[in-house]
mmCIF file of C-alpha atoms in Angstrom:
data_model
loop_
_atom_site.group_PDB
_atom_site.id
_atom_site.type_symbol
_atom_site.label_atom_id
_atom_site.label_comp_id
_atom_site.label_asym_id
_atom_site.label_seq_id
_atom_site.Cartn_x
_atom_site.Cartn_y
_atom_site.Cartn_z
ATOM 1 C CA MET A 15 -82.122 49.341 16.003
ATOM 2 C CA LYS A 16 -78.638 47.595 15.855
ATOM 3 C CA HIS A 17 -77.745 49.862 12.878
ATOM 4 C CA HIS A 18 -78.638 52.992 14.323
ATOM 5 C CA ILE A 19 -76.654 52.167 17.548
ATOM 6 C CA ASN A 20 -73.617 51.442 15.107
ATOM 7 C CA ARG A 21 -74.008 54.483 13.334
ATOM 8 C CA THR A 22 -73.777 56.463 16.581
ATOM 9 C CA LEU A 23 -70.903 54.732 18.043
ATOM 10 C CA LYS A 24 -69.199 55.641 14.564
ATOM 11 C CA LYS A 25 -69.794 59.388 15.301
ATOM 12 C CA ILE A 26 -68.255 59.171 18.733
ATOM 13 C CA PRO A 27 -64.504 59.606 17.688
ATOM 14 C CA LEU A 28 -65.329 62.408 15.374
ATOM 15 C CA HIS A 29 -67.156 64.483 18.065
ATOM 16 C CA LEU A 30 -64.423 63.612 20.371
ATOM 17 C CA LEU A 31 -61.889 65.194 18.160
ATOM 18 C CA PHE A 32 -64.016 68.140 17.035
ATOM 19 C CA TRP A 33 -64.386 69.259 20.766
ATOM 20 C CA LEU A 34 -60.797 68.624 21.545
ATOM 21 C CA VAL A 35 -59.965 70.944 18.645
ATOM 22 C CA VAL A 36 -62.299 73.397 20.169
ATOM 23 C CA TRP A 37 -61.006 73.191 23.591
ATOM 24 C CA PHE A 38 -57.573 73.719 22.089
ATOM 25 C CA PHE A 39 -58.853 76.956 20.531
ATOM 26 C CA PHE A 40 -60.175 78.418 23.716
ATOM 27 C CA PHE A 41 -57.003 77.266 25.570
ATOM 28 C CA VAL A 42 -54.784 78.907 23.072
ATOM 29 C CA PHE A 43 -57.195 82.068 22.504
ATOM 30 C CA PHE A 44 -57.789 82.909 26.071
ATOM 31 C CA SER A 45 -54.119 82.191 27.144
ATOM 32 C CA VAL A 46 -53.074 85.651 25.401
ATOM 33 C CA GLY A 47 -51.745 87.918 28.223
ATOM 34 C CA SER A 48 -51.819 85.259 30.916
ATOM 35 C CA GLU A 49 -49.320 82.923 32.340
ATOM 36 C CA ASN A 50 -51.655 81.223 34.761
ATOM 37 C CA LYS A 51 -51.965 78.061 32.553
ATOM 38 C CA ASN A 52 -53.745 76.163 35.460
ATOM 39 C CA PHE A 53 -56.498 78.846 35.194
ATOM 40 C CA ILE A 54 -56.639 79.065 31.491
ATOM 41 C CA PHE A 55 -56.898 75.038 31.543
ATOM 42 C CA TRP A 56 -60.047 75.119 33.966
ATOM 43 C CA PHE A 57 -61.308 78.104 32.056
ATOM 44 C CA SER A 58 -61.227 76.524 28.607
ATOM 45 C CA THR A 59 -62.634 73.224 30.063
ATOM 46 C CA ILE A 60 -65.614 74.696 31.606
ATOM 47 C CA LEU A 61 -66.366 77.007 28.579
ATOM 48 C CA SER A 62 -65.955 74.018 26.225
ATOM 49 C CA VAL A 63 -68.647 72.073 28.697
ATOM 50 C CA ILE A 64 -71.168 75.017 28.366
ATOM 51 C CA THR A 65 -70.482 75.298 24.362
ATOM 52 C CA ILE A 66 -70.945 71.591 24.283
ATOM 53 C CA ALA A 67 -74.350 71.329 26.287
ATOM 54 C CA ALA A 68 -75.668 74.486 24.442
ATOM 55 C CA SER A 69 -74.322 72.925 21.009
ATOM 56 C CA TYR A 70 -76.098 69.415 21.655
ATOM 57 C CA VAL A 71 -79.392 71.022 22.565
ATOM 58 C CA VAL A 72 -79.417 73.326 19.668
ATOM 59 C CA VAL A 73 -78.397 70.478 16.992
ATOM 60 C CA TYR A 74 -80.386 67.561 18.381
ATOM 61 C CA GLN A 75 -83.575 69.350 19.982
ATOM 62 C CA LEU A 76 -84.240 73.059 18.476
ATOM 63 C CA ILE A 77 -83.397 72.313 14.877
ATOM 64 C CA PRO A 78 -85.228 68.982 14.485
ATOM 65 C CA ASP A 79 -88.025 69.793 16.537
ATOM 66 C CA PHE A 80 -88.767 73.438 15.596
ATOM 67 C CA LEU A 81 -86.630 74.774 12.827
ATOM 68 C CA LEU A 82 -86.993 72.061 10.304
ATOM 69 C CA THR A 83 -90.745 71.571 11.255
ATOM 70 C CA LYS A 84 -91.254 75.468 10.661
ATOM 71 C CA LYS A 85 -92.230 76.194 14.199
ATOM 72 C CA TYR A 86 -90.348 79.330 14.129
ATOM 73 C CA LYS A 87 -91.937 81.173 16.922
ATOM 74 C CA SER A 88 -90.936 78.306 19.183
ATOM 75 C CA PHE A 89 -87.353 77.880 17.919
ATOM 76 C CA VAL A 90 -86.801 81.755 18.304
ATOM 77 C CA LEU A 91 -88.359 81.513 21.900
ATOM 78 C CA TYR A 92 -86.062 78.551 23.042
ATOM 79 C CA VAL A 93 -82.919 80.268 21.282
ATOM 80 C CA PHE A 94 -83.646 83.217 23.405
ATOM 81 C CA TYR A 95 -83.630 80.604 26.432
ATOM 82 C CA ALA A 96 -80.549 79.200 25.169
ATOM 83 C CA LEU A 97 -78.643 82.553 25.081
ATOM 84 C CA VAL A 98 -79.878 83.456 28.617
ATOM 85 C CA PHE A 99 -78.356 80.133 29.555
ATOM 86 C CA ILE A 100 -75.129 80.823 27.920
ATOM 87 C CA ALA A 101 -74.724 84.328 29.199
ATOM 88 C CA CYS A 102 -75.537 83.161 32.919
ATOM 89 C CA ALA A 103 -72.947 80.303 32.495
ATOM 90 C CA VAL A 104 -70.256 82.784 31.015
ATOM 91 C CA LEU A 105 -70.764 85.107 33.717
ATOM 92 C CA MET A 106 -70.429 82.342 36.424
ATOM 93 C CA THR A 107 -67.324 81.214 34.831
ATOM 94 C CA VAL A 108 -65.867 84.496 34.994
ATOM 95 C CA VAL A 109 -66.947 84.815 38.443
ATOM 96 C CA PHE A 110 -65.349 81.056 39.305
ATOM 97 C CA GLY A 111 -61.997 82.517 37.943
ATOM 98 C CA PHE A 112 -62.361 85.788 39.949
ATOM 99 C CA VAL A 113 -63.001 84.167 43.107
ATOM 100 C CA PHE A 114 -60.863 81.171 43.010
ATOM 101 C CA PHE A 115 -57.738 81.925 40.748
ATOM 102 C CA TYR A 116 -57.297 85.713 41.616
ATOM 103 C CA ASN A 117 -58.419 86.054 45.052
ATOM 104 C CA LEU A 118 -61.065 88.699 44.067
ATOM 105 C CA GLU A 119 -58.511 90.985 42.256
ATOM 106 C CA PHE A 120 -60.301 91.561 38.948
ATOM 107 C CA GLN A 121 -57.629 93.629 37.466
ATOM 108 C CA LYS A 122 -55.204 90.785 37.757
ATOM 109 C CA MET A 123 -57.377 88.474 35.616
ATOM 110 C CA PRO A 124 -56.399 88.134 31.678
ATOM 111 C CA GLY A 125 -58.293 90.643 29.463
ATOM 112 C CA LEU A 126 -60.120 88.154 27.275
ATOM 113 C CA THR A 127 -61.250 86.098 30.476
ATOM 114 C CA LYS A 128 -63.155 88.959 31.975
ATOM 115 C CA ASN A 129 -64.779 90.172 28.736
ATOM 116 C CA SER A 130 -68.082 88.697 28.979
ATOM 117 C CA GLY A 131 -68.978 89.626 25.529
ATOM 118 C CA VAL A 132 -65.950 88.091 23.561
ATOM 119 C CA ILE A 133 -66.525 84.935 25.744
ATOM 120 C CA ILE A 134 -69.997 84.607 24.755
ATOM 121 C CA VAL A 135 -69.247 85.353 20.902
ATOM 122 C CA CYS A 136 -66.622 82.700 20.663
ATOM 123 C CA SER A 137 -69.001 80.005 22.550
ATOM 124 C CA LEU A 138 -71.927 81.280 19.893
ATOM 125 C CA LEU A 139 -69.598 80.951 16.897
ATOM 126 C CA ILE A 140 -68.833 77.159 17.921
ATOM 127 C CA ILE A 141 -72.694 76.627 18.423
ATOM 128 C CA ALA A 142 -73.444 78.286 15.113
ATOM 129 C CA LEU A 143 -70.986 76.353 13.072
ATOM 130 C CA ALA A 144 -72.586 72.961 14.740
ATOM 131 C CA GLY A 145 -75.856 74.140 13.842
ATOM 132 C CA GLY A 146 -74.971 75.254 10.267
ATOM 133 C CA PHE A 147 -73.278 71.679 9.714
ATOM 134 C CA LYS A 148 -76.541 70.023 10.991
ATOM 135 C CA ILE A 149 -78.802 71.966 8.679
ATOM 136 C CA LEU A 150 -76.258 71.375 5.660
ATOM 137 C CA LYS A 151 -76.455 67.415 6.197
ATOM 138 C CA HIS A 152 -80.148 67.629 6.651
ATOM 139 C CA ASN A 153 -80.596 69.251 3.347
ATOM 140 C CA TYR A 154 -78.200 66.883 1.650
ATOM 141 C CA GLN A 155 -79.756 63.896 3.247
ATOM 142 C CA SER A 156 -83.164 65.409 1.861
ATOM 143 C CA ILE A 157 -82.010 65.647 -1.367
ATOM 144 C CA GLU A 158 -80.524 62.030 -1.640
ATOM 145 C CA GLU A 159 -84.100 60.905 -0.290
ATOM 146 C CA LYS A 160 -85.779 62.924 -3.044
ATOM 147 C CA LYS A 161 -83.589 61.308 -5.704
ATOM 148 C CA ALA A 162 -84.085 57.836 -4.130
ATOM 149 C CA LEU A 163 -87.909 58.424 -3.978
ATOM 150 C CA GLU A 164 -87.929 59.770 -7.691
ATOM 151 C CA ASN A 165 -85.768 56.628 -8.696
ATOM 152 C CA ARG A 166 -88.110 54.473 -7.100
ATOM 153 C CA PHE A 167 -91.347 56.149 -8.403
ATOM 154 C CA LEU A 168 -89.710 56.056 -12.023
ATOM 155 C CA GLN A 169 -88.817 52.501 -11.524
ATOM 156 C CA THR A 170 -92.350 51.459 -10.534
ATOM 157 C CA GLN A 171 -93.725 53.472 -13.208
ATOM 158 C CA LEU A 172 -91.550 51.680 -15.866
ATOM 159 C CA GLU A 173 -92.397 48.234 -14.441
ATOM 160 C CA LEU A 174 -96.072 49.305 -14.642
ATOM 161 C CA LYS A 175 -95.789 50.571 -18.357
ATOM 162 C CA GLU A 176 -93.949 47.176 -19.102
ATOM 163 C CA GLN A 177 -96.834 45.061 -17.792
ATOM 164 C CA GLU A 178 -99.265 47.238 -19.545
ATOM 165 C CA LEU A 179 -97.239 46.985 -22.780
ATOM 166 C CA ARG A 180 -97.061 43.127 -22.413
ATOM 167 C CA PHE A 181 -100.809 43.051 -21.944
ATOM 168 C CA LEU A 182 -101.344 45.234 -24.746
ATOM 169 C CA LYS A 183 -99.546 42.717 -26.835
ATOM 170 C CA MET A 184 -101.359 39.722 -25.569
ATOM 171 C CA GLN A 185 -104.550 41.498 -26.762
ATOM 172 C CA ILE A 186 -103.333 42.335 -30.318
ATOM 173 C CA HIS A 187 -101.415 38.852 -31.322
ATOM 174 C CA PRO A 188 -104.564 36.516 -30.564
ATOM 175 C CA HIS A 189 -106.762 38.815 -32.533
ATOM 176 C CA PHE A 190 -104.535 38.734 -35.321
ATOM 177 C CA LEU A 191 -103.936 35.164 -35.474
ATOM 178 C CA PHE A 192 -107.998 34.597 -35.056
ATOM 179 C CA ASN A 193 -108.264 36.423 -38.175
ATOM 180 C CA THR A 194 -105.717 34.666 -39.918
ATOM 181 C CA LEU A 195 -107.056 31.223 -39.073
ATOM 182 C CA ASN A 196 -110.297 32.219 -40.191
ATOM 183 C CA THR A 197 -109.079 32.781 -43.617
ATOM 184 C CA LEU A 198 -107.304 29.369 -43.734
ATOM 185 C CA TYR A 199 -110.248 27.701 -42.500
ATOM 186 C CA GLY A 200 -112.198 28.991 -45.542
ATOM 187 C CA PHE A 201 -109.382 27.690 -48.027
ATOM 188 C CA ALA A 202 -109.691 24.505 -46.179
ATOM 189 C CA LEU A 203 -113.494 23.915 -46.881
ATOM 190 C CA LYS A 204 -112.774 24.841 -50.443
ATOM 191 C CA LYS A 205 -110.010 22.483 -50.892
ATOM 192 C CA SER A 206 -107.990 25.142 -52.627
ATOM 193 C CA ASP A 207 -104.605 24.460 -54.022
ATOM 194 C CA GLN A 208 -103.314 27.645 -52.342
ATOM 195 C CA ALA A 209 -103.698 26.158 -48.822
ATOM 196 C CA PRO A 210 -100.294 24.574 -48.600
ATOM 197 C CA GLU A 211 -98.814 27.970 -49.335
ATOM 198 C CA MET A 212 -100.888 29.703 -47.003
ATOM 199 C CA ILE A 213 -100.036 27.288 -44.298
ATOM 200 C CA LEU A 214 -96.527 28.111 -45.105
ATOM 201 C CA LYS A 215 -97.110 31.764 -44.921
ATOM 202 C CA LEU A 216 -99.207 31.408 -41.448
ATOM 203 C CA SER A 217 -96.342 29.343 -40.092
ATOM 204 C CA SER A 218 -94.026 31.927 -40.714
ATOM 205 C CA LEU A 219 -96.247 34.567 -39.257
ATOM 206 C CA LEU A 220 -96.699 32.193 -36.217
ATOM 207 C CA ASP A 221 -93.015 31.797 -35.584
ATOM 208 C CA TYR A 222 -93.006 35.806 -35.702
ATOM 209 C CA ILE A 223 -95.643 35.935 -33.259
ATOM 210 C CA LEU A 224 -94.860 33.468 -30.712
ATOM 211 C CA TYR A 225 -91.291 33.788 -30.615
ATOM 212 C CA GLN A 226 -89.691 37.082 -32.394
ATOM 213 C CA VAL A 227 -92.479 39.204 -30.718
ATOM 214 C CA GLU A 228 -90.950 38.893 -27.393
ATOM 215 C CA LYS A 229 -87.821 40.633 -28.565
ATOM 216 C CA PRO A 230 -87.792 44.509 -27.780
ATOM 217 C CA PHE A 231 -86.750 45.004 -31.427
ATOM 218 C CA VAL A 232 -86.698 43.391 -34.766
ATOM 219 C CA PHE A 233 -85.379 44.486 -38.235
ATOM 220 C CA LEU A 234 -87.976 46.621 -40.215
ATOM 221 C CA LYS A 235 -87.288 44.340 -43.131
ATOM 222 C CA ASP A 236 -88.635 41.447 -41.262
ATOM 223 C CA GLU A 237 -91.727 43.202 -40.223
ATOM 224 C CA ILE A 238 -92.258 44.249 -43.939
ATOM 225 C CA ASN A 239 -91.571 40.742 -45.028
ATOM 226 C CA HIS A 240 -94.387 39.435 -42.651
ATOM 227 C CA ILE A 241 -96.675 42.369 -43.577
ATOM 228 C CA GLU A 242 -96.335 41.182 -47.334
ATOM 229 C CA ASP A 243 -97.228 37.351 -46.119
ATOM 230 C CA TYR A 244 -100.031 38.756 -44.467
ATOM 231 C CA ILE A 245 -101.104 40.703 -47.440
ATOM 232 C CA MET A 246 -100.765 37.427 -49.447
ATOM 233 C CA LEU A 247 -103.261 35.811 -47.089
ATOM 234 C CA GLU A 248 -105.763 38.464 -47.374
ATOM 235 C CA LYS A 249 -105.718 38.610 -51.347
ATOM 236 C CA SER A 250 -106.522 34.656 -51.318
ATOM 237 C CA ARG A 251 -109.244 35.482 -49.178
ATOM 238 C CA PHE A 252 -110.701 38.348 -51.040
ATOM 239 C CA GLN A 253 -109.703 37.280 -54.464
ATOM 240 C CA ASP A 254 -110.638 40.031 -57.083
ATOM 241 C CA SER A 255 -112.636 42.033 -54.758
ATOM 242 C CA VAL A 256 -109.475 43.756 -53.070
ATOM 243 C CA GLU A 257 -107.295 46.250 -54.654
ATOM 244 C CA ILE A 258 -103.848 46.724 -52.865
ATOM 245 C CA ALA A 259 -101.176 49.112 -53.908
ATOM 246 C CA ILE A 260 -97.757 48.789 -51.769
ATOM 247 C CA ILE A 261 -95.132 51.791 -52.280
ATOM 248 C CA LYS A 262 -91.783 51.462 -50.187
ATOM 249 C CA ASP A 263 -88.387 53.236 -50.195
ATOM 250 C CA ASN A 264 -85.279 51.366 -50.051
ATOM 251 C CA PHE A 265 -83.971 51.342 -46.560
ATOM 252 C CA ASP A 266 -81.105 50.388 -44.468
ATOM 253 C CA ASP A 267 -81.389 46.715 -43.740
ATOM 254 C CA ALA A 268 -80.062 47.345 -40.254
ATOM 255 C CA LEU A 269 -83.070 49.416 -39.101
ATOM 256 C CA GLN A 270 -85.016 48.043 -36.427
ATOM 257 C CA ILE A 271 -88.551 48.829 -34.754
ATOM 258 C CA PRO A 272 -90.529 47.078 -31.814
ATOM 259 C CA PRO A 273 -92.118 43.830 -33.179
ATOM 260 C CA MET A 274 -95.799 43.862 -34.466
ATOM 261 C CA LEU A 275 -95.714 47.701 -34.699
ATOM 262 C CA LEU A 276 -96.956 48.081 -38.331
ATOM 263 C CA LEU A 277 -98.702 44.723 -39.059
ATOM 264 C CA PRO A 278 -101.703 45.403 -36.883
ATOM 265 C CA PHE A 279 -102.452 48.665 -38.843
ATOM 266 C CA VAL A 280 -102.485 46.692 -41.971
ATOM 267 C CA GLU A 281 -104.653 44.115 -40.390
ATOM 268 C CA ASN A 282 -107.063 46.801 -39.155
ATOM 269 C CA ALA A 283 -107.538 47.932 -42.923
ATOM 270 C CA PHE A 284 -108.604 44.572 -44.088
ATOM 271 C CA LYS A 285 -110.828 43.761 -40.920
ATOM 272 C CA HIS A 286 -112.759 47.174 -40.851
ATOM 273 C CA GLY A 287 -112.280 48.025 -44.273
ATOM 274 C CA SER A 288 -115.453 48.243 -46.530
ATOM 275 C CA GLN A 289 -116.016 47.726 -50.081
ATOM 276 C CA ILE A 290 -116.980 50.632 -52.334
ATOM 277 C CA ASP A 291 -118.504 49.734 -55.793
ATOM 278 C CA GLY A 292 -117.505 45.923 -55.096
ATOM 279 C CA ARG A 293 -113.803 46.593 -54.107
ATOM 280 C CA LEU A 294 -111.928 47.052 -50.866
ATOM 281 C CA LYS A 295 -108.934 49.235 -51.573
ATOM 282 C CA VAL A 296 -105.838 49.184 -49.707
ATOM 283 C CA ASN A 297 -102.921 51.565 -50.289
ATOM 284 C CA ILE A 298 -99.707 51.350 -48.098
ATOM 285 C CA SER A 299 -96.786 53.415 -48.346
ATOM 286 C CA LEU A 300 -93.447 53.318 -46.261
ATOM 287 C CA GLN A 301 -90.996 55.946 -46.518
ATOM 288 C CA VAL A 302 -87.510 56.400 -44.512
ATOM 289 C CA ASP A 303 -85.671 59.530 -43.955
ATOM 290 C CA ASP A 304 -82.805 60.348 -41.741
ATOM 291 C CA LYS A 305 -85.090 61.057 -38.690
ATOM 292 C CA PHE A 306 -88.103 59.109 -39.444
ATOM 293 C CA ILE A 307 -89.945 55.780 -40.551
ATOM 294 C CA CYS A 308 -93.119 57.022 -42.253
ATOM 295 C CA PHE A 309 -95.842 54.407 -42.447
ATOM 296 C CA ASN A 310 -99.276 55.294 -44.148
ATOM 297 C CA VAL A 311 -102.006 53.021 -44.539
ATOM 298 C CA GLU A 312 -105.272 53.781 -46.303
ATOM 299 C CA ASN A 313 -108.356 51.674 -46.875
ATOM 300 C CA SER A 314 -111.947 52.457 -48.463
ATOM 301 C CA ALA A 315 -114.463 52.391 -45.478
ATOM 302 C CA LYS A 316 -118.154 53.629 -44.962
ATOM 303 C CA GLN A 317 -118.081 56.465 -42.408
ATOM 304 C CA LYS A 318 -117.809 55.499 -38.744
ATOM 305 C CA VAL A 319 -117.388 51.724 -39.157
ATOM 306 C CA HIS A 320 -114.080 51.733 -37.644
ATOM 307 C CA SER A 321 -115.234 53.943 -34.801
ATOM 308 C CA LYS A 322 -117.852 51.045 -33.610
ATOM 309 C CA LYS A 323 -115.252 48.461 -33.551
ATOM 310 C CA GLY A 324 -112.329 50.598 -32.307
ATOM 311 C CA ILE A 325 -111.115 48.622 -29.218
ATOM 312 C CA GLY A 326 -108.363 46.884 -30.931
ATOM 313 C CA LEU A 327 -107.029 50.139 -32.722
ATOM 314 C CA GLN A 328 -107.289 52.096 -29.399
ATOM 315 C CA ASN A 329 -105.022 49.459 -28.068
ATOM 316 C CA ILE A 330 -102.467 49.489 -30.697
ATOM 317 C CA LYS A 331 -102.577 53.461 -30.567
ATOM 318 C CA LYS A 332 -101.874 53.068 -26.938
ATOM 319 C CA ARG A 333 -99.062 50.753 -27.193
ATOM 320 C CA PHE A 334 -97.500 53.126 -29.839
ATOM 321 C CA ASP A 335 -97.997 56.032 -27.310
ATOM 322 C CA MET A 336 -96.426 54.091 -24.530
ATOM 323 C CA LEU A 337 -93.170 53.190 -26.867
ATOM 324 C CA TYR A 338 -92.547 56.574 -28.314
ATOM 325 C CA GLY A 339 -94.649 59.222 -26.516
ATOM 326 C CA GLU A 340 -94.074 62.631 -27.796
ATOM 327 C CA ASP A 341 -91.372 61.629 -29.987
ATOM 328 C CA GLY A 342 -93.614 59.724 -32.396
ATOM 329 C CA PHE A 343 -96.488 60.538 -34.504
ATOM 330 C CA LEU A 344 -99.809 58.696 -34.915
ATOM 331 C CA LYS A 345 -102.670 60.202 -36.399
ATOM 332 C CA ILE A 346 -105.894 58.369 -37.275
ATOM 333 C CA SER A 347 -108.423 60.140 -39.667
ATOM 334 C CA GLU A 348 -111.763 59.037 -41.327
ATOM 335 C CA ASP A 349 -113.474 60.947 -44.109
ATOM 336 C CA GLU A 350 -116.490 59.728 -45.980
ATOM 337 C CA ASN A 351 -115.263 56.951 -47.702
ATOM 338 C CA LEU A 352 -111.494 56.686 -46.688
ATOM 339 C CA PHE A 353 -109.986 55.595 -43.272
ATOM 340 C CA THR A 354 -106.205 56.953 -42.890
ATOM 341 C CA ILE A 355 -103.386 55.974 -40.633
ATOM 342 C CA ASP A 356 -100.280 57.965 -40.495
ATOM 343 C CA LEU A 357 -97.437 57.357 -38.361
ATOM 344 C CA LYS A 358 -94.050 58.557 -37.937
ATOM 345 C CA ILE A 359 -91.472 56.187 -36.066
ATOM 346 C CA PRO A 360 -88.200 58.400 -34.511
ATOM 347 C CA ILE A 361 -84.936 56.619 -35.901
ATOM 348 C CA LYS A 362 -82.565 56.189 -32.979
ATOM 349 C CA ASN A 363 -78.776 56.731 -34.297
ATOM 350 C CA GLU A 364 -76.678 54.804 -31.708
ATOM 351 C CA ALA A 365 -73.351 56.089 -31.013
#
């Protein structure tokens, strides 16, 4: 309420200045051909009052209540009433000058002040100017409000996506850690000499999951190094029953991707992959060109084995879609004995 009053008070000087200019225009315009400055003063003042009253009715009543709310019939009707009022008021003003200043001698009145048509047109021009300004101001405010609403909506959507992304990360990381701890547990039971090295690799992975993963981006080389550590852990678990082939291009060490983006796909291959003829086969390929990081994972699988336990993979896919949308590419396909994941990560070249 206080803010509204302050805004209204700030407008008063501008309104006074505008109507002073209008009065001066009337005074100069209708004084043409007349030396009776006293009459022209009162004539301009009365005409200004009529114009001010009609303008405020149109600007603050008819336009907001009828035109902007699309009540066009009511708007036209009340505009007609306003025109009748203006015409009557103008005629009364002419009669006022005719009676009190020129003693009923009509011919002595200045030509412009006894021409009702000219007087009405001058008044209507000022009213139209005020109404047009009101409509332009309303349109500008509507555009600004729409932009502000869109910005708030986008901000809310962004916050929701960030929350969902954090939730998906929370789902992926414990799942990955659980599988790795299971592998280490098996070696501890066997008192294997490989256990210390596995603990070292697991420690590195834990550091990556617990600390590095909260960063928006990590170096691609770090993600690949942790993939290789994970593969070493899985080799230790599967021993001779796994066959792994890794092909990777040389790439710029400065390339960055979101953390834990590629590793869950590799984990999925070991978790849901199936041994065929006594061996689990996993093929991993990483290629980098000017526009994309291309990552491919293939693993031997029995048909439909992935679709039965696809909740983790669905979450990984959902996270990828949230991060890249239509700019990225992710295809998951399943043949009779082969499960394949192909993804392309767009490279963002920063200027």
